[in-house]
PDB file of C-alpha atoms in Angstrom:
ATOM      1  CA  MET A   1      29.021  -0.120   3.601  1.00  0.00           C
ATOM      2  CA  ILE A   2      25.505   1.418   2.560  1.00  0.00           C
ATOM      3  CA  ARG A   3      23.075   2.068   5.253  1.00  0.00           C
ATOM      4  CA  LEU A   4      19.542   1.375   4.135  1.00  0.00           C
ATOM      5  CA  LEU A   5      16.192   2.130   5.916  1.00  0.00           C
ATOM      6  CA  LEU A   6      13.109   0.345   4.490  1.00  0.00           C
ATOM      7  CA  CYS A   7       9.747   1.714   4.515  1.00  0.00           C
ATOM      8  CA  ASP A   8       6.511  -0.340   3.514  1.00  0.00           C
ATOM      9  CA  ASP A   9       3.231  -0.824   5.205  1.00  0.00           C
ATOM     10  CA  GLU A  10       3.321  -4.440   4.010  1.00  0.00           C
ATOM     11  CA  LEU A  11       5.310  -6.567   6.458  1.00  0.00           C
ATOM     12  CA  LEU A  12       5.584  -9.283   3.701  1.00  0.00           C
ATOM     13  CA  ALA A  13       7.228  -6.761   1.512  1.00  0.00           C
ATOM     14  CA  VAL A  14       9.690  -5.727   4.265  1.00  0.00           C
ATOM     15  CA  HIS A  15      10.867  -9.333   4.837  1.00  0.00           C
ATOM     16  CA  ARG A  16      11.221  -9.948   1.032  1.00  0.00           C
ATOM     17  CA  LEU A  17      13.441  -6.825   0.743  1.00  0.00           C
ATOM     18  CA  GLN A  18      15.506  -7.797   3.845  1.00  0.00           C
ATOM     19  CA  ASP A  19      15.812 -11.291   2.369  1.00  0.00           C
ATOM     20  CA  LEU A  20      17.248  -9.904  -0.915  1.00  0.00           C
ATOM     21  CA  LEU A  21      19.536  -7.312   0.548  1.00  0.00           C
ATOM     22  CA  GLY A  22      21.019  -9.974   2.737  1.00  0.00           C
ATOM     23  CA  ARG A  23      22.435 -11.475  -0.629  1.00  0.00           C
ATOM     24  CA  ILE A  24      23.971  -8.164  -1.727  1.00  0.00           C
ATOM     25  CA  ASP A  25      27.439  -7.215  -0.396  1.00  0.00           C
ATOM     26  CA  GLY A  26      27.988  -3.878   1.039  1.00  0.00           C
ATOM     27  CA  VAL A  27      24.725  -3.056   2.392  1.00  0.00           C
ATOM     28  CA  GLU A  28      23.118  -2.969   5.942  1.00  0.00           C
ATOM     29  CA  VAL A  29      19.507  -2.667   6.713  1.00  0.00           C
ATOM     30  CA  VAL A  30      19.425  -0.127   9.717  1.00  0.00           C
ATOM     31  CA  GLY A  31      15.684  -0.203  10.298  1.00  0.00           C
ATOM     32  CA  SER A  32      12.281  -0.472   8.791  1.00  0.00           C
ATOM     33  CA  ALA A  33       9.050   1.639   9.144  1.00  0.00           C
ATOM     34  CA  ALA A  34       5.635   0.748   8.417  1.00  0.00           C
ATOM     35  CA  ASN A  35       4.296   4.164   7.462  1.00  0.00           C
ATOM     36  CA  GLY A  36       5.336   7.576   6.240  1.00  0.00           C
ATOM     37  CA  ALA A  37       5.363   9.069   9.858  1.00  0.00           C
ATOM     38  CA  ALA A  38       7.545   6.424  11.078  1.00  0.00           C
ATOM     39  CA  ALA A  39       9.747   6.729   8.166  1.00  0.00           C
ATOM     40  CA  LEU A  40      10.427  10.249   8.884  1.00  0.00           C
ATOM     41  CA  ALA A  41      11.150   9.582  12.470  1.00  0.00           C
ATOM     42  CA  GLU A  42      13.519   6.668  11.669  1.00  0.00           C
ATOM     43  CA  ILE A  43      15.366   8.848   9.125  1.00  0.00           C
ATOM     44  CA  ALA A  44      15.940  11.614  11.668  1.00  0.00           C
ATOM     45  CA  ALA A  45      17.261   8.999  14.170  1.00  0.00           C
ATOM     46  CA  LEU A  46      19.317   6.644  12.233  1.00  0.00           C
ATOM     47  CA  ARG A  47      20.431   8.862   9.101  1.00  0.00           C
ATOM     48  CA  PRO A  48      20.404   6.113   6.665  1.00  0.00           C
ATOM     49  CA  ASP A  49      22.276   6.650   3.248  1.00  0.00           C
ATOM     50  CA  ALA A  50      19.184   5.809   1.450  1.00  0.00           C
ATOM     51  CA  VAL A  51      15.560   4.825   1.808  1.00  0.00           C
ATOM     52  CA  LEU A  52      13.634   2.167  -0.031  1.00  0.00           C
ATOM     53  CA  LEU A  53      10.345   3.887   0.113  1.00  0.00           C
ATOM     54  CA  ASP A  54       6.959   2.314  -0.721  1.00  0.00           C
ATOM     55  CA  VAL A  55       4.783   4.876  -2.860  1.00  0.00           C
ATOM     56  CA  GLU A  56       1.449   3.616  -1.798  1.00  0.00           C
ATOM     57  CA  MET A  57       0.673   3.995   1.850  1.00  0.00           C
ATOM     58  CA  PRO A  58      -2.339   5.238   3.770  1.00  0.00           C
ATOM     59  CA  LEU A  59      -2.333   8.744   5.261  1.00  0.00           C
ATOM     60  CA  LEU A  60       1.248   9.801   4.585  1.00  0.00           C
ATOM     61  CA  ASP A  61       2.565   8.391   1.395  1.00  0.00           C
ATOM     62  CA  GLY A  62       5.961   8.127  -0.164  1.00  0.00           C
ATOM     63  CA  PHE A  63       5.542  11.427  -1.836  1.00  0.00           C
ATOM     64  CA  ASP A  64       4.561  13.084   1.366  1.00  0.00           C
ATOM     65  CA  VAL A  65       7.637  11.711   2.935  1.00  0.00           C
ATOM     66  CA  VAL A  66       9.786  13.247   0.131  1.00  0.00           C
ATOM     67  CA  GLU A  67       8.098  16.675   0.491  1.00  0.00           C
ATOM     68  CA  ALA A  68       8.854  16.661   4.269  1.00  0.00           C
ATOM     69  CA  LEU A  69      12.481  15.905   3.851  1.00  0.00           C
ATOM     70  CA  ALA A  70      12.918  18.539   1.153  1.00  0.00           C
ATOM     71  CA  GLY A  71      11.561  21.186   3.501  1.00  0.00           C
ATOM     72  CA  THR A  72      14.080  20.509   6.278  1.00  0.00           C
ATOM     73  CA  GLY A  73      17.590  21.580   6.559  1.00  0.00           C
ATOM     74  CA  ALA A  74      19.113  18.256   7.355  1.00  0.00           C
ATOM     75  CA  ALA A  75      21.079  16.202   4.897  1.00  0.00           C
ATOM     76  CA  PRO A  76      18.494  13.889   3.266  1.00  0.00           C
ATOM     77  CA  PRO A  77      18.857  10.373   2.424  1.00  0.00           C
ATOM     78  CA  LEU A  78      18.816   8.982  -1.196  1.00  0.00           C
ATOM     79  CA  ILE A  79      15.216   7.886  -2.239  1.00  0.00           C
ATOM     80  CA  VAL A  80      14.486   4.673  -4.185  1.00  0.00           C
ATOM     81  CA  PHE A  81      10.935   4.464  -4.750  1.00  0.00           C
ATOM     82  CA  VAL A  82       8.986   0.965  -4.597  1.00  0.00           C
ATOM     83  CA  THR A  83       5.812   0.765  -6.499  1.00  0.00           C
ATOM     84  CA  ALA A  84       3.269  -1.921  -7.493  1.00  0.00           C
ATOM     85  CA  TYR A  85       2.508  -0.017 -10.726  1.00  0.00           C
ATOM     86  CA  PRO A  86       4.806  -0.811 -13.712  1.00  0.00           C
ATOM     87  CA  HIS A  87       3.344   1.867 -15.847  1.00  0.00           C
ATOM     88  CA  PHE A  88       4.041   4.479 -13.270  1.00  0.00           C
ATOM     89  CA  ALA A  89       7.229   3.681 -12.405  1.00  0.00           C
ATOM     90  CA  ALA A  90       8.333   3.810 -16.226  1.00  0.00           C
ATOM     91  CA  ALA A  91       6.679   7.298 -16.589  1.00  0.00           C
ATOM     92  CA  ALA A  92       8.116   8.600 -13.393  1.00  0.00           C
ATOM     93  CA  PHE A  93      11.799   7.548 -13.762  1.00  0.00           C
ATOM     94  CA  GLU A  94      13.086  10.915 -15.071  1.00  0.00           C
ATOM     95  CA  THR A  95      13.195  12.541 -11.534  1.00  0.00           C
ATOM     96  CA  GLY A  96      15.560  13.096  -8.546  1.00  0.00           C
ATOM     97  CA  ALA A  97      14.929   9.572  -7.389  1.00  0.00           C
ATOM     98  CA  ILE A  98      17.698   7.158  -7.777  1.00  0.00           C
ATOM     99  CA  ASP A  99      15.460   4.274  -9.107  1.00  0.00           C
ATOM    100  CA  PHE A 100      11.905   3.164  -9.163  1.00  0.00           C
ATOM    101  CA  LEU A 101      11.507  -0.599  -8.339  1.00  0.00           C
ATOM    102  CA  THR A 102       8.321  -2.437  -9.237  1.00  0.00           C
ATOM    103  CA  LYS A 103       6.870  -5.118  -6.983  1.00  0.00           C
ATOM    104  CA  PRO A 104       7.403  -8.114  -6.829  1.00  0.00           C
ATOM    105  CA  ILE A 105      11.075  -7.093  -6.687  1.00  0.00           C
ATOM    106  CA  ARG A 106      13.841  -9.357  -8.385  1.00  0.00           C
ATOM    107  CA  LEU A 107      17.416  -9.540  -6.934  1.00  0.00           C
ATOM    108  CA  GLY A 108      19.032  -8.743 -10.184  1.00  0.00           C
ATOM    109  CA  ARG A 109      16.897  -5.425 -10.474  1.00  0.00           C
ATOM    110  CA  LEU A 110      17.566  -4.708  -6.733  1.00  0.00           C
ATOM    111  CA  GLN A 111      21.264  -4.932  -7.357  1.00  0.00           C
ATOM    112  CA  VAL A 112      20.976  -2.262 -10.085  1.00  0.00           C
ATOM    113  CA  ALA A 113      19.357  -0.031  -7.729  1.00  0.00           C
ATOM    114  CA  ILE A 114      21.997  -0.522  -5.071  1.00  0.00           C
ATOM    115  CA  ASP A 115      24.672   0.105  -7.627  1.00  0.00           C
ATOM    116  CA  ARG A 116      23.006   3.447  -8.351  1.00  0.00           C
ATOM    117  CA  VAL A 117      22.834   4.319  -4.948  1.00  0.00           C
ATOM    118  CA  ARG A 118      26.596   3.649  -4.361  1.00  0.00           C
ATOM    119  CA  ARG A 119      27.460   6.010  -7.419  1.00  0.00           C
ATOM    120  CA  ALA A 120      25.156   8.778  -6.039  1.00  0.00           C
ATOM    121  CA  ILE A 121      26.722   8.663  -2.689  1.00  0.00           C
ATOM    122  CA  GLU A 122      30.233   8.933  -4.296  1.00  0.00           C
ATOM    123  CA  ASP A 123      29.133  11.948  -6.206  1.00  0.00           C
ATOM    124  CA  ARG A 124      27.497  13.546  -3.156  1.00  0.00           C
ATOM    125  CA  SER A 125      24.146  14.279  -5.001  1.00  0.00           C
ATOM    126  CA  ALA A 126      21.588  13.687  -2.251  1.00  0.00           C
ATOM    127  CA  ARG A 127      20.468  17.191  -1.629  1.00  0.00           C
ATOM    128  CA  THR A 128      20.367  17.959  -5.381  1.00  0.00           C
ATOM    129  CA  ARG A 129      18.215  15.036  -5.891  1.00  0.00           C
ATOM    130  CA  ILE A 130      15.757  15.493  -3.101  1.00  0.00           C
ATOM    131  CA  THR A 131      15.063  18.956  -4.445  1.00  0.00           C
ATOM    132  CA  GLU A 132      14.687  17.839  -7.936  1.00  0.00           C
ATOM    133  CA  LEU A 133      12.371  15.178  -6.752  1.00  0.00           C
ATOM    134  CA  ALA A 134      10.356  17.567  -4.728  1.00  0.00           C
ATOM    135  CA  GLY A 135       9.608  19.660  -7.605  1.00  0.00           C
ATOM    136  CA  GLN A 136       8.324  16.729  -9.539  1.00  0.00           C
ATOM    137  CA  LEU A 137       5.879  15.493  -6.854  1.00  0.00           C
ATOM    138  CA  ASP A 138       2.744  16.963  -8.481  1.00  0.00           C
ATOM    139  CA  ALA A 139       3.341  15.336 -11.675  1.00  0.00           C
ATOM    140  CA  LEU A 140       4.229  12.106 -10.116  1.00  0.00           C
ATOM    141  CA  ARG A 141       0.977  12.173  -8.180  1.00  0.00           C
ATOM    142  CA  ARG A 142      -1.118  12.876 -11.246  1.00  0.00           C
ATOM    143  CA  GLU A 143       0.692   9.958 -12.865  1.00  0.00           C
ATOM    144  CA  ARG A 144      -0.049   7.719  -9.948  1.00  0.00           C
ATOM    145  CA  GLY A 145      -3.506   8.702  -9.707  1.00  0.00           C
ATOM    146  CA  GLY A 146      -4.241   7.762 -13.283  1.00  0.00           C
ATOM    147  CA  ASP A 147      -3.039   4.337 -12.949  1.00  0.00           C
ATOM    148  CA  ALA A 148      -3.682   3.254  -9.224  1.00  0.00           C
ATOM    149  CA  ILE A 149      -7.465   2.345  -9.484  1.00  0.00           C
ATOM    150  CA  GLU A 150      -6.524  -0.363 -12.139  1.00  0.00           C
ATOM    151  CA  HIS A 151      -3.769  -2.040 -10.148  1.00  0.00           C
ATOM    152  CA  ARG A 152      -4.918  -2.012  -6.465  1.00  0.00           C
ATOM    153  CA  HIS A 153      -3.548  -5.084  -4.894  1.00  0.00           C
ATOM    154  CA  VAL A 154      -1.895  -6.782  -1.819  1.00  0.00           C
ATOM    155  CA  TRP A 155       0.378  -9.898  -1.556  1.00  0.00           C
ATOM    156  CA  VAL A 156      -0.826 -12.580   1.033  1.00  0.00           C
ATOM    157  CA  GLN A 157       0.695 -15.777   2.191  1.00  0.00           C
ATOM    158  CA  ARG A 158      -1.237 -19.068   1.612  1.00  0.00           C
ATOM    159  CA  ARG A 159       0.084 -22.494   2.145  1.00  0.00           C
ATOM    160  CA  GLY A 160       3.602 -21.615   1.605  1.00  0.00           C
ATOM    161  CA  GLU A 161       3.142 -19.183  -1.272  1.00  0.00           C
ATOM    162  CA  THR A 162       2.725 -15.563  -1.780  1.00  0.00           C
ATOM    163  CA  VAL A 163      -0.550 -14.805  -3.654  1.00  0.00           C
ATOM    164  CA  ARG A 164      -1.222 -11.447  -5.368  1.00  0.00           C
ATOM    165  CA  VAL A 165      -4.994 -10.481  -4.353  1.00  0.00           C
ATOM    166  CA  ASP A 166      -6.496  -7.760  -6.682  1.00  0.00           C
ATOM    167  CA  LEU A 167      -8.506  -5.710  -4.131  1.00  0.00           C
ATOM    168  CA  ASP A 168     -11.110  -4.273  -6.765  1.00  0.00           C
ATOM    169  CA  ARG A 169     -12.272  -8.106  -7.155  1.00  0.00           C
ATOM    170  CA  VAL A 170     -12.936  -8.514  -3.290  1.00  0.00           C
ATOM    171  CA  ASP A 171     -16.365  -9.091  -2.422  1.00  0.00           C
ATOM    172  CA  TRP A 172     -16.106  -8.365   1.274  1.00  0.00           C
ATOM    173  CA  ILE A 173     -13.584  -8.067   4.067  1.00  0.00           C
ATOM    174  CA  ALA A 174     -13.875  -9.037   7.790  1.00  0.00           C
ATOM    175  CA  ALA A 175     -11.752  -7.883  10.628  1.00  0.00           C
ATOM    176  CA  GLU A 176      -9.788 -10.575  12.685  1.00  0.00           C
ATOM    177  CA  GLY A 177      -7.841  -9.114  15.436  1.00  0.00           C
ATOM    178  CA  GLU A 178      -4.688  -7.745  13.784  1.00  0.00           C
ATOM    179  CA  TYR A 179      -5.681  -9.229  10.379  1.00  0.00           C
ATOM    180  CA  VAL A 180      -8.315  -9.015   7.868  1.00  0.00           C
ATOM    181  CA  ARG A 181      -9.999 -11.704   5.957  1.00  0.00           C
ATOM    182  CA  LEU A 182     -10.643 -11.054   2.145  1.00  0.00           C
ATOM    183  CA  PHE A 183     -13.285 -12.754   0.521  1.00  0.00           C
ATOM    184  CA  LEU A 184     -13.313 -13.431  -3.292  1.00  0.00           C
ATOM    185  CA  GLY A 185     -16.189 -15.660  -4.358  1.00  0.00           C
ATOM    186  CA  GLU A 186     -15.191 -19.251  -2.783  1.00  0.00           C
ATOM    187  CA  ALA A 187     -11.848 -18.312  -1.798  1.00  0.00           C
ATOM    188  CA  ASN A 188     -10.660 -16.287   1.107  1.00  0.00           C
ATOM    189  CA  TYR A 189      -7.160 -14.902   2.085  1.00  0.00           C
ATOM    190  CA  LEU A 190      -5.880 -13.799   5.554  1.00  0.00           C
ATOM    191  CA  HIS A 191      -3.723 -10.596   5.461  1.00  0.00           C
ATOM    192  CA  ARG A 192      -2.042  -8.796   8.247  1.00  0.00           C
ATOM    193  CA  GLU A 193      -3.365  -5.683   8.308  1.00  0.00           C
ATOM    194  CA  SER A 194      -6.010  -3.550  10.058  1.00  0.00           C
ATOM    195  CA  LEU A 195      -9.569  -2.948   8.653  1.00  0.00           C
ATOM    196  CA  THR A 196      -8.880   0.839   8.702  1.00  0.00           C
ATOM    197  CA  ALA A 197      -5.571   0.454   6.908  1.00  0.00           C
ATOM    198  CA  ILE A 198      -7.018  -1.862   4.100  1.00  0.00           C
ATOM    199  CA  LEU A 199      -9.838   0.676   3.798  1.00  0.00           C
ATOM    200  CA  GLY A 200      -7.511   3.608   2.838  1.00  0.00           C
ATOM    201  CA  GLN A 201      -6.174   1.379  -0.055  1.00  0.00           C
ATOM    202  CA  LEU A 202      -9.697   0.625  -1.539  1.00  0.00           C
ATOM    203  CA  ASP A 203     -11.536   2.571  -4.232  1.00  0.00           C
ATOM    204  CA  ALA A 204     -13.963   4.745  -2.043  1.00  0.00           C
ATOM    205  CA  GLN A 205     -16.573   4.728  -4.814  1.00  0.00           C
ATOM    206  CA  ARG A 206     -16.899   0.947  -4.855  1.00  0.00           C
ATOM    207  CA  PHE A 207     -16.301  -0.078  -1.257  1.00  0.00           C
ATOM    208  CA  ALA A 208     -18.198   0.814   2.117  1.00  0.00           C
ATOM    209  CA  ARG A 209     -17.607   0.146   5.757  1.00  0.00           C
ATOM    210  CA  ILE A 210     -20.822  -0.919   7.190  1.00  0.00           C
ATOM    211  CA  HIS A 211     -19.688  -2.168  10.612  1.00  0.00           C
ATOM    212  CA  ARG A 212     -16.626  -1.902  12.750  1.00  0.00           C
ATOM    213  CA  SER A 213     -15.680  -5.422  11.590  1.00  0.00           C
ATOM    214  CA  TYR A 214     -16.870  -5.292   7.650  1.00  0.00           C
ATOM    215  CA  ILE A 215     -16.184  -3.735   4.470  1.00  0.00           C
ATOM    216  CA  VAL A 216     -18.396  -4.497   1.490  1.00  0.00           C
ATOM    217  CA  ASN A 217     -18.076  -4.111  -2.322  1.00  0.00           C
ATOM    218  CA  ARG A 218     -21.161  -2.191  -3.190  1.00  0.00           C
ATOM    219  CA  ASP A 219     -21.478  -4.022  -6.629  1.00  0.00           C
ATOM    220  CA  ARG A 220     -21.734  -7.445  -4.607  1.00  0.00           C
ATOM    221  CA  VAL A 221     -24.580  -6.389  -2.489  1.00  0.00           C
ATOM    222  CA  THR A 222     -27.743  -8.124  -3.799  1.00  0.00           C
ATOM    223  CA  SER A 223     -30.192  -6.962  -1.097  1.00  0.00           C
ATOM    224  CA  VAL A 224     -30.504  -4.645   1.749  1.00  0.00           C
ATOM    225  CA  ARG A 225     -33.169  -5.675   4.581  1.00  0.00           C
ATOM    226  CA  ARG A 226     -34.372  -3.442   7.209  1.00  0.00           C
ATOM    227  CA  LEU A 227     -35.101  -5.401  10.272  1.00  0.00           C
ATOM    228  CA  ALA A 228     -38.031  -4.772  12.935  1.00  0.00           C
ATOM    229  CA  THR A 229     -35.467  -3.275  15.459  1.00  0.00           C
ATOM    230  CA  GLY A 230     -34.605  -0.386  12.797  1.00  0.00           C
ATOM    231  CA  SER A 231     -31.111  -1.953  11.880  1.00  0.00           C
ATOM    232  CA  TYR A 232     -30.181  -3.085   8.523  1.00  0.00           C
ATOM    233  CA  GLN A 233     -28.523  -6.428   7.053  1.00  0.00           C
ATOM    234  CA  LEU A 234     -26.969  -6.680   3.865  1.00  0.00           C
ATOM    235  CA  THR A 235     -26.819  -9.948   1.572  1.00  0.00           C
ATOM    236  CA  ILE A 236     -23.613 -10.329  -0.542  1.00  0.00           C
ATOM    237  CA  GLU A 237     -23.581 -12.389  -3.746  1.00  0.00           C
ATOM    238  CA  GLY A 238     -23.203 -16.287  -2.566  1.00  0.00           C
ATOM    239  CA  GLY A 239     -25.699 -15.609   0.307  1.00  0.00           C
ATOM    240  CA  THR A 240     -23.547 -14.373   3.104  1.00  0.00           C
ATOM    241  CA  THR A 241     -25.579 -11.886   5.354  1.00  0.00           C
ATOM    242  CA  LEU A 242     -23.793  -9.103   7.211  1.00  0.00           C
ATOM    243  CA  PRO A 243     -25.029  -6.791   9.855  1.00  0.00           C
ATOM    244  CA  VAL A 244     -25.000  -2.999   9.614  1.00  0.00           C
ATOM    245  CA  GLY A 245     -23.502  -0.965  12.417  1.00  0.00           C
ATOM    246  CA  ARG A 246     -25.627   1.808  13.784  1.00  0.00           C
ATOM    247  CA  SER A 247     -23.139   4.582  12.886  1.00  0.00           C
ATOM    248  CA  TYR A 248     -22.511   3.096   9.395  1.00  0.00           C
ATOM    249  CA  ARG A 249     -26.077   3.260   8.149  1.00  0.00           C
ATOM    250  CA  LYS A 250     -25.554   6.405   6.013  1.00  0.00           C
ATOM    251  CA  PRO A 251     -23.579   4.354   3.096  1.00  0.00           C
ATOM    252  CA  VAL A 252     -26.215   1.755   3.295  1.00  0.00           C
ATOM    253  CA  ARG A 253     -29.025   4.253   2.713  1.00  0.00           C
ATOM    254  CA  GLY A 254     -27.039   5.630  -0.097  1.00  0.00           C
ATOM    255  CA  MET A 255     -27.382   2.325  -1.786  1.00  0.00           C
ATOM    256  CA  LEU A 256     -30.902   2.499  -1.607  1.00  0.00           C
ATOM    257  CA  GLY A 257     -30.890   6.093  -3.155  1.00  0.00           C
ATOM    258  CA  ASN A 258     -32.298   7.374   0.216  1.00  0.00           C
ATOM    259  CA  GLU A 259     -29.186   9.432   1.796  1.00  0.00           C
ATOM    260  CA  GLY A 260     -31.547  11.310   4.019  1.00  0.00           C
ATOM    261  CA  GLY A 261     -33.978   8.623   4.981  1.00  0.00           C
TER     262      GLY A 261
END
């Protein structure tokens, strides 16, 4: 039985992997983690044979996890990277990773990855592979960096289907408890993630947080109004107006070309 740990900051992606792995004989999902730090803790506690590890996570990403594992003396798990960027996966394949799976993952392709894990367990190559992989991290990060801006996206649930939302097309984002609502023109999508977490996935040159509850796409801002109270108010394409929090005024002044005003 192959013992697997799943690491992905998108709960929907974890559930999909669990469903697919449930159809494959000889595997057991022993746990899951929503970020890199949690993955390292779960790896130390559970000692899985392999980790299906998302590359793109805020703060501590999949590559950081590999770097940390390579620096320990403990027996490492085998690594199967999961990525949303097909070009990156193809270019990065010749490394110490067992496989690179591209979202959305298909059952047949996942079966191939599990077969590769099984063969690697038999030849006891985990330590060699993690060392090789750690040596390739700089190249992988460069490859990921060149492709990521084009393909930033999340998968959301809507009316019984899973919908891909391209983050660069988002007009503005609002916090709703443990969720965020993504607004694109006339459409909007509820996504289970915090505002801080979604901000880490956005192009910092394009998006700005203007309030504890709002993020805006700078390109969608049509006007900035300074009120009599000294506070600011933004208008987004389509006519939506949003308040600017006191501690978030600097990026708004930057939109006006007045960083020091």
